[in-house]
GROMACS .gro file of C-alpha atoms in nm:
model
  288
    1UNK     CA    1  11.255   8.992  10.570
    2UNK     CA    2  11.104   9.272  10.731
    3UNK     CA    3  11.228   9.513  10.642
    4UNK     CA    4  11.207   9.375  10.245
    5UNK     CA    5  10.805   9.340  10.240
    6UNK     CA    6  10.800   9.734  10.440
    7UNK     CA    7  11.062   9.900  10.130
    8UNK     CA    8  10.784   9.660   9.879
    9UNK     CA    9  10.516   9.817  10.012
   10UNK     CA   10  10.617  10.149  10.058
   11UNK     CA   11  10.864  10.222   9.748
   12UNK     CA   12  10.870   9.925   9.537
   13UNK     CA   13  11.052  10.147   9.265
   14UNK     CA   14  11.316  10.158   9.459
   15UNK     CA   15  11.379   9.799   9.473
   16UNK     CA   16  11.732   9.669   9.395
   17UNK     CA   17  11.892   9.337   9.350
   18UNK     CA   18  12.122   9.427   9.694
   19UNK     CA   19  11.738   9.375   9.867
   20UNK     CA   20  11.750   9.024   9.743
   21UNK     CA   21  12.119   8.950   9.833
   22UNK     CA   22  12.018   9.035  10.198
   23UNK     CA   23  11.737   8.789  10.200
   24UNK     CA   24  11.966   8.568  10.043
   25UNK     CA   25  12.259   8.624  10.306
   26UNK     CA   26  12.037   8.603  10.586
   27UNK     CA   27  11.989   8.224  10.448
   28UNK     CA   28  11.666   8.250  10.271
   29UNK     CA   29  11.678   7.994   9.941
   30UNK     CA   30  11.520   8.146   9.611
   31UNK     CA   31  11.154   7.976   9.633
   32UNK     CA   32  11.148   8.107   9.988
   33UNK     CA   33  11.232   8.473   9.842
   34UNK     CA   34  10.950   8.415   9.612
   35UNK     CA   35  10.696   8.336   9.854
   36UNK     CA   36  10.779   8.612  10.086
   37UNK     CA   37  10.798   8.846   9.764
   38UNK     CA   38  10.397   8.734   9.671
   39UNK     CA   39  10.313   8.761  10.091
   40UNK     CA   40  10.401   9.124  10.055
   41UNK     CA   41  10.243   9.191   9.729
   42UNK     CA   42   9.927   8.999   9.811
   43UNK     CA   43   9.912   9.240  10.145
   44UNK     CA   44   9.890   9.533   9.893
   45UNK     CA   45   9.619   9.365   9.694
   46UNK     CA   46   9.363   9.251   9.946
   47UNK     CA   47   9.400   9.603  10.140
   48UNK     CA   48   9.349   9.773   9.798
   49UNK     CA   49   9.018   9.557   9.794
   50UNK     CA   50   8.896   9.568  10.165
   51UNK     CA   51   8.959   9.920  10.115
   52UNK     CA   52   8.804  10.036   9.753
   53UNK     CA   53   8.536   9.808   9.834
   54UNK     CA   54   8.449   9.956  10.147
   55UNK     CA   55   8.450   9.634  10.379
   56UNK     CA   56   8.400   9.683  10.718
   57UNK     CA   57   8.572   9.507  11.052
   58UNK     CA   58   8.189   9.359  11.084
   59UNK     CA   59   7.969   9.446  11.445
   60UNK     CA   60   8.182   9.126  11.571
   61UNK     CA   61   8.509   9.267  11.557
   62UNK     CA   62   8.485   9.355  11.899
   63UNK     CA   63   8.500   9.042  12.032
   64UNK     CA   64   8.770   8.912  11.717
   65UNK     CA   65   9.039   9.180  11.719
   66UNK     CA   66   9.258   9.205  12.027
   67UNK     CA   67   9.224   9.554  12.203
   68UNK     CA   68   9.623   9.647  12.125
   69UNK     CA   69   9.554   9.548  11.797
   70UNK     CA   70   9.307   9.779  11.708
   71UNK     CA   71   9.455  10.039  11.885
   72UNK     CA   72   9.741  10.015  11.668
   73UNK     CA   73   9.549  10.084  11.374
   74UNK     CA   74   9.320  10.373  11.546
   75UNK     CA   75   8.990  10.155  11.585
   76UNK     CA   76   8.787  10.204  11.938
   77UNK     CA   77   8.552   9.965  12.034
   78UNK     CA   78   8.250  10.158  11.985
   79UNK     CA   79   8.361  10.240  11.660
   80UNK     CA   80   8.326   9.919  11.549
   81UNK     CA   81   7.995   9.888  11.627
   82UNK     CA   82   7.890  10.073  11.350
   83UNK     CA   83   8.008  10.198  11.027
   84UNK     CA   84   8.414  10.233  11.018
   85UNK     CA   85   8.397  10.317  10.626
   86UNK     CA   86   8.089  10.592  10.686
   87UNK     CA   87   8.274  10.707  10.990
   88UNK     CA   88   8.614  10.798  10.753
   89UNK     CA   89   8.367  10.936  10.527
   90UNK     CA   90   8.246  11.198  10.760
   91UNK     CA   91   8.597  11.288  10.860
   92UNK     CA   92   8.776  11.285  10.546
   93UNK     CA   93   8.487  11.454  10.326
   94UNK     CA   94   8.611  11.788  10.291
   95UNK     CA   95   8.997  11.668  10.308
   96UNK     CA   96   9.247  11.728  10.082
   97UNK     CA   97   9.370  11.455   9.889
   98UNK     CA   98   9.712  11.325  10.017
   99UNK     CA   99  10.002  11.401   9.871
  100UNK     CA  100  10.174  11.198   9.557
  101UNK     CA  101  10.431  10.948   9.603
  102UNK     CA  102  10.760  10.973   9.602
  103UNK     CA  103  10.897  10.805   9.331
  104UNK     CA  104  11.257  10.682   9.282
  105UNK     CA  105  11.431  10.590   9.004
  106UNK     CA  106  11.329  10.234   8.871
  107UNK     CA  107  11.564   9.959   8.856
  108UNK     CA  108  11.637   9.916   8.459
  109UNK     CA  109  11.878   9.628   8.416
  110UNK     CA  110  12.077   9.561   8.097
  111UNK     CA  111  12.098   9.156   8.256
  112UNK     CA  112  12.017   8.906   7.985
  113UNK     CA  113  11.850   8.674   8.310
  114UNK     CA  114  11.485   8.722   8.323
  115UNK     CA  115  11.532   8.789   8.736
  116UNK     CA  116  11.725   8.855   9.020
  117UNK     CA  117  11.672   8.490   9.141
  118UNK     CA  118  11.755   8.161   9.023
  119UNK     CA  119  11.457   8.018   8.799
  120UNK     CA  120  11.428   7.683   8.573
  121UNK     CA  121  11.287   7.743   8.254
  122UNK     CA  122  11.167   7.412   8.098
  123UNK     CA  123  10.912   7.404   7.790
  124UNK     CA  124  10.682   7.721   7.697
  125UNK     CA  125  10.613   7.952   7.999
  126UNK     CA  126  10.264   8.008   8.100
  127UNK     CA  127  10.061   8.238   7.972
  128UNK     CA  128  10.058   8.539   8.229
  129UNK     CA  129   9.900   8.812   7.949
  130UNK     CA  130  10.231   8.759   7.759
  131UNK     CA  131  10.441   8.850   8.074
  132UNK     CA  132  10.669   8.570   8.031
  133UNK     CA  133  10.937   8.677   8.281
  134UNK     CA  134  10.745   8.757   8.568
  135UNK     CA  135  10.573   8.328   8.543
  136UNK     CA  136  10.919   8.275   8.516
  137UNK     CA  137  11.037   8.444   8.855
  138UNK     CA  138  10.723   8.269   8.984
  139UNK     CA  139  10.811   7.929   8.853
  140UNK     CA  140  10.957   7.794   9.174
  141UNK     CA  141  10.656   7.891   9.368
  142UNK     CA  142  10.357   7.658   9.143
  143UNK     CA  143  10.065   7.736   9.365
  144UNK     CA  144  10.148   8.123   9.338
  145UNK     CA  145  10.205   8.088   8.947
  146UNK     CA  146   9.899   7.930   8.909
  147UNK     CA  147   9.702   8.155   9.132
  148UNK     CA  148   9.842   8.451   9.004
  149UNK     CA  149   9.751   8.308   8.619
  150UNK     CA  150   9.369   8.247   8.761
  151UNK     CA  151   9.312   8.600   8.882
  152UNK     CA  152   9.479   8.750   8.600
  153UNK     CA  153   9.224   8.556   8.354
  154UNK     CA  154   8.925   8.651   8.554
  155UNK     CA  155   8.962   9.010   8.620
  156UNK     CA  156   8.844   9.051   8.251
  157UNK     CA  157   8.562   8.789   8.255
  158UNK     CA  158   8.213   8.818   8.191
  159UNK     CA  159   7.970   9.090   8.180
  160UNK     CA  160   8.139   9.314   8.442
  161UNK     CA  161   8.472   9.333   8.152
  162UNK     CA  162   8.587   9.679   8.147
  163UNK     CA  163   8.733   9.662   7.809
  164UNK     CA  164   9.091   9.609   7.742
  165UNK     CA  165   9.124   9.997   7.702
  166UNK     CA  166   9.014  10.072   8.055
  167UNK     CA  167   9.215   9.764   8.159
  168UNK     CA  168   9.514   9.881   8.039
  169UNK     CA  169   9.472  10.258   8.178
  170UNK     CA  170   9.387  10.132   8.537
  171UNK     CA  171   9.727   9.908   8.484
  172UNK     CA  172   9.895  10.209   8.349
  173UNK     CA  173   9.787  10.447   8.609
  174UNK     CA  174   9.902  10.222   8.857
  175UNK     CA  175  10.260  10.167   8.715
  176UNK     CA  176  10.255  10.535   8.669
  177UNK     CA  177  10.208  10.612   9.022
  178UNK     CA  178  10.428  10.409   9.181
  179UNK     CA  179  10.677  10.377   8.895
  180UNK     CA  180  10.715  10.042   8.828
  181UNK     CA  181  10.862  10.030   8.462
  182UNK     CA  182  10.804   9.651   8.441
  183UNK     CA  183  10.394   9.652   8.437
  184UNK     CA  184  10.385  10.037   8.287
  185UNK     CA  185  10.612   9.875   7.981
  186UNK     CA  186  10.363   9.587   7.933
  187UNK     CA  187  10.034   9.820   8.007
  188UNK     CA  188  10.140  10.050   7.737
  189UNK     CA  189  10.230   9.806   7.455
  190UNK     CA  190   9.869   9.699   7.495
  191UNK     CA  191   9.776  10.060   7.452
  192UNK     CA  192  10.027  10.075   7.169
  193UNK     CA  193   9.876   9.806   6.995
  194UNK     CA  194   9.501   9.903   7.002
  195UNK     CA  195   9.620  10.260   6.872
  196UNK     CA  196   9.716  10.484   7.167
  197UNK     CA  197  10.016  10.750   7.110
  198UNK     CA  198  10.356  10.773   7.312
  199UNK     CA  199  10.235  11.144   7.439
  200UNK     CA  200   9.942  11.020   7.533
  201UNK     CA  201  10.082  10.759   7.761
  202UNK     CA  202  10.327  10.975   7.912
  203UNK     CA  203  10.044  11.230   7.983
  204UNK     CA  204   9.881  10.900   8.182
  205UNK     CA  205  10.198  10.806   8.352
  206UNK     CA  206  10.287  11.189   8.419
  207UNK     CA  207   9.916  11.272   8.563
  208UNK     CA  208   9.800  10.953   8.663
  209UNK     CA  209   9.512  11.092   8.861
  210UNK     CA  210   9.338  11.157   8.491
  211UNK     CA  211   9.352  11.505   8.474
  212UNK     CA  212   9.473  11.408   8.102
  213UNK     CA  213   9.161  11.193   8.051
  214UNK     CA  214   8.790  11.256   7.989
  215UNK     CA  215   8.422  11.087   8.152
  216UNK     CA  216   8.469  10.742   8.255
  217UNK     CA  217   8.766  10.675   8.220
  218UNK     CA  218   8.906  10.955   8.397
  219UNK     CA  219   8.703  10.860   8.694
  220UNK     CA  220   8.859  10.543   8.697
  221UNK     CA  221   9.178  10.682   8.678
  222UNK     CA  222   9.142  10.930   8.950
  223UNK     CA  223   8.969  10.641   9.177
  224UNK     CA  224   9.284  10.365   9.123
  225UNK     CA  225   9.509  10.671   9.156
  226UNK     CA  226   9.416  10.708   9.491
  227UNK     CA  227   9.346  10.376   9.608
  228UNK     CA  228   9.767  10.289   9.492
  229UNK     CA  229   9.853  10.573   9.661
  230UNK     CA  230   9.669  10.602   9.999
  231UNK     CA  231   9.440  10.316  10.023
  232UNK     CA  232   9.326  10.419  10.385
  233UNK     CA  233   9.195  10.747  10.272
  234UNK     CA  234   8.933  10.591  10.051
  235UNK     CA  235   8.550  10.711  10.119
  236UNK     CA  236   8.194  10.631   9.982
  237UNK     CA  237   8.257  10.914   9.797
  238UNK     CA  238   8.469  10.764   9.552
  239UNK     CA  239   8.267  10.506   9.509
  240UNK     CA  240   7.958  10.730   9.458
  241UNK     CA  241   8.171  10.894   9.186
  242UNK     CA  242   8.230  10.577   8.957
  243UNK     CA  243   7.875  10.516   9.003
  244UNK     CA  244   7.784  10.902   8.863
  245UNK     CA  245   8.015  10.789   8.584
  246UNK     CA  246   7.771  10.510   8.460
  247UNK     CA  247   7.996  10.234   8.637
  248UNK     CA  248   7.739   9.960   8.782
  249UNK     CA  249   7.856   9.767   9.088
  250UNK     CA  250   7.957   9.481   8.927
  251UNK     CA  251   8.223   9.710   8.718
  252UNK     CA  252   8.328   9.882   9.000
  253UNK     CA  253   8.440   9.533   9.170
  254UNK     CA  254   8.610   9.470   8.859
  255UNK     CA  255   8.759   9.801   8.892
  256UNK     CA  256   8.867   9.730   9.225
  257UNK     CA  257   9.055   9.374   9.110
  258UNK     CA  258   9.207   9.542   8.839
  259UNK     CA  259   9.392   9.803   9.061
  260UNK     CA  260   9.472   9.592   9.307
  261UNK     CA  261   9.596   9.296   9.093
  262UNK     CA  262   9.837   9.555   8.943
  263UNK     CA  263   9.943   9.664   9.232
  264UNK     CA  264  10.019   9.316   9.324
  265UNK     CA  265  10.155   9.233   9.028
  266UNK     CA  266  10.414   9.543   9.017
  267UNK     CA  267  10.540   9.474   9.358
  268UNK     CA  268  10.616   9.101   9.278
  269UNK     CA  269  10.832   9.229   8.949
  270UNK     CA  270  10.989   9.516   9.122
  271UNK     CA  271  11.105   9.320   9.405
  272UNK     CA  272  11.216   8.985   9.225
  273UNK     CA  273  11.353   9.239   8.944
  274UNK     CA  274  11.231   9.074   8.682
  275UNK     CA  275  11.330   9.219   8.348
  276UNK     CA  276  11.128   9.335   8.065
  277UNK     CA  277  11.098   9.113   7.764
  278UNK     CA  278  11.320   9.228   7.444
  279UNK     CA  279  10.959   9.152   7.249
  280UNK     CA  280  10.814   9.498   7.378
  281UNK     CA  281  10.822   9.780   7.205
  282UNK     CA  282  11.099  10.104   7.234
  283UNK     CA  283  10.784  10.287   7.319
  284UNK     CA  284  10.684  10.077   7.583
  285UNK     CA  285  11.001  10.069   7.737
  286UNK     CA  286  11.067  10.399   7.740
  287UNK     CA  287  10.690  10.490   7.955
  288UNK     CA  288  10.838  10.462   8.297
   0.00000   0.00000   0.00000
């Protein structure tokens, strides 16, 4: 089990239906592979958030965290007394921006089953922004399905909506990073459909940092880049630079879900393997 949510985490392209025959030979039903699945993806998300937003341990974290366990993680005890985030600002200023991921070969499969695990379709599957398979693969799991559906619907809500242009580039850069062909292919059919080209989504998936991009939404790019890639590098800095972009807070939150809802939504379909549905496009396919 371990050793399934550290290979989600760290190359979730390189997922493969032998990782769910272990968890299944090591006696774990299908709704329990499920759950750990969304544990490991929902890891990613919230410390995409903690860290793109900033949040600190808090001046009570002393007396919270166990010594060994901030030790573990290089925290002192004075340092949480003030400002971790400014703190990694001050060090990591002038760095050099980590170095891309590694990105194996996705898992394409020419299955006809929506999954890797067992699921029960019955009636019209929810609506998860027309990715049918992956509420599928959730089915067995309700109060995931259903929380997954919730976030997904609010991430575009309100007066803080990005637009379903930047939506889809933050989804695509995200895919394109990591290389999960599952949430690139449905990412670009939505930039397909509201008039994008084929080179211009390879350019996104092939420089996903937005050197291909221009203004704001290149700065969004180049921020959920780098939060997929190495969220514990992230400063004030990049925050500061969605701001100089015209971004108000409110967006930048919303910039923050997006990233890190893709990022938990590609892990969950890379490591349940759920396959992409025969209603997207060649193009789309063909992205990642």
């Amino acid at each position: 089990m371990l050793e399934f949510g550290e290979k989600l985490t760290l190359m979730p392209s390189a997922m493969r239906a032998a990782d769910i025959a272990s968890l299944r030979a090591a006696g774990f039903s299908d709704s329990e592979m499920v759950a750990i699945t969304a544990a490991a993806a929902y890891r990613n998300f919230i410390t995409r958030v903690a860290d793109g937003l900033g949040v600190e341990l808090g001046k009570n974290g002393a007396n919270y965290y166990a010594s060994s366990v901030l030790q573990a993680f290089g925290v002192n005890q004075s340092a949480i007394q003030g400002s971790l985030y400014a703190d990694r600002q001050r060090a990591t200023f002038a760095a050099t921006d980590t170095p891309r991921l590694d990105r194996p070969g996705a898992a394409h499969s020419d299955d006809t089953r929506a999954c890797w695990i067992d699921y029960s379709p019955s009636g019209d599957p929810p609506n998860l922004h027309q990715m049918t398979n992956l509420a599928l693969a959730l089915g067995s799991r309700p109060i995931a399905l259903q929380a997954t559906i919730d976030f997904a619907s609010l991430i575009e809500a309100g007066d803080a909506s990005l637009g379903e242009r930047i939506a889809s580039i933050i989804g695509l850069v995200v895919a394109g990073t990591l290389g999960l062909s599952y949430l690139g292919a449905h990412h670009a059919q939505r930039l397909l459909d509201t008039g994008s080209s084929s080179s211009e989504l390879r350019a996104i998936v092939d420089h996903p940092g937005g050197e291909t991009l221009a203004g704001r939404e290149r700065e969004a790019a180049r921020f959920c880049e780098k939060l997929t890639r190495a969220p514990g590098t992230m400063v004030r800095a990049d925050v500061e630079a969605l701001r100089e972009a015209a971004f108000s807070d409110r967006e930048i939150v919303t910039i923050v879900g997006a990233a890190a809802f893709a990022n938990y939504a590609g892990r969950i379909a890379a490591g349940l393997g759920v396959a992409p549905e025969r209603k997207l496009s060649a193009q789309a396919l063909a992205v990642i």
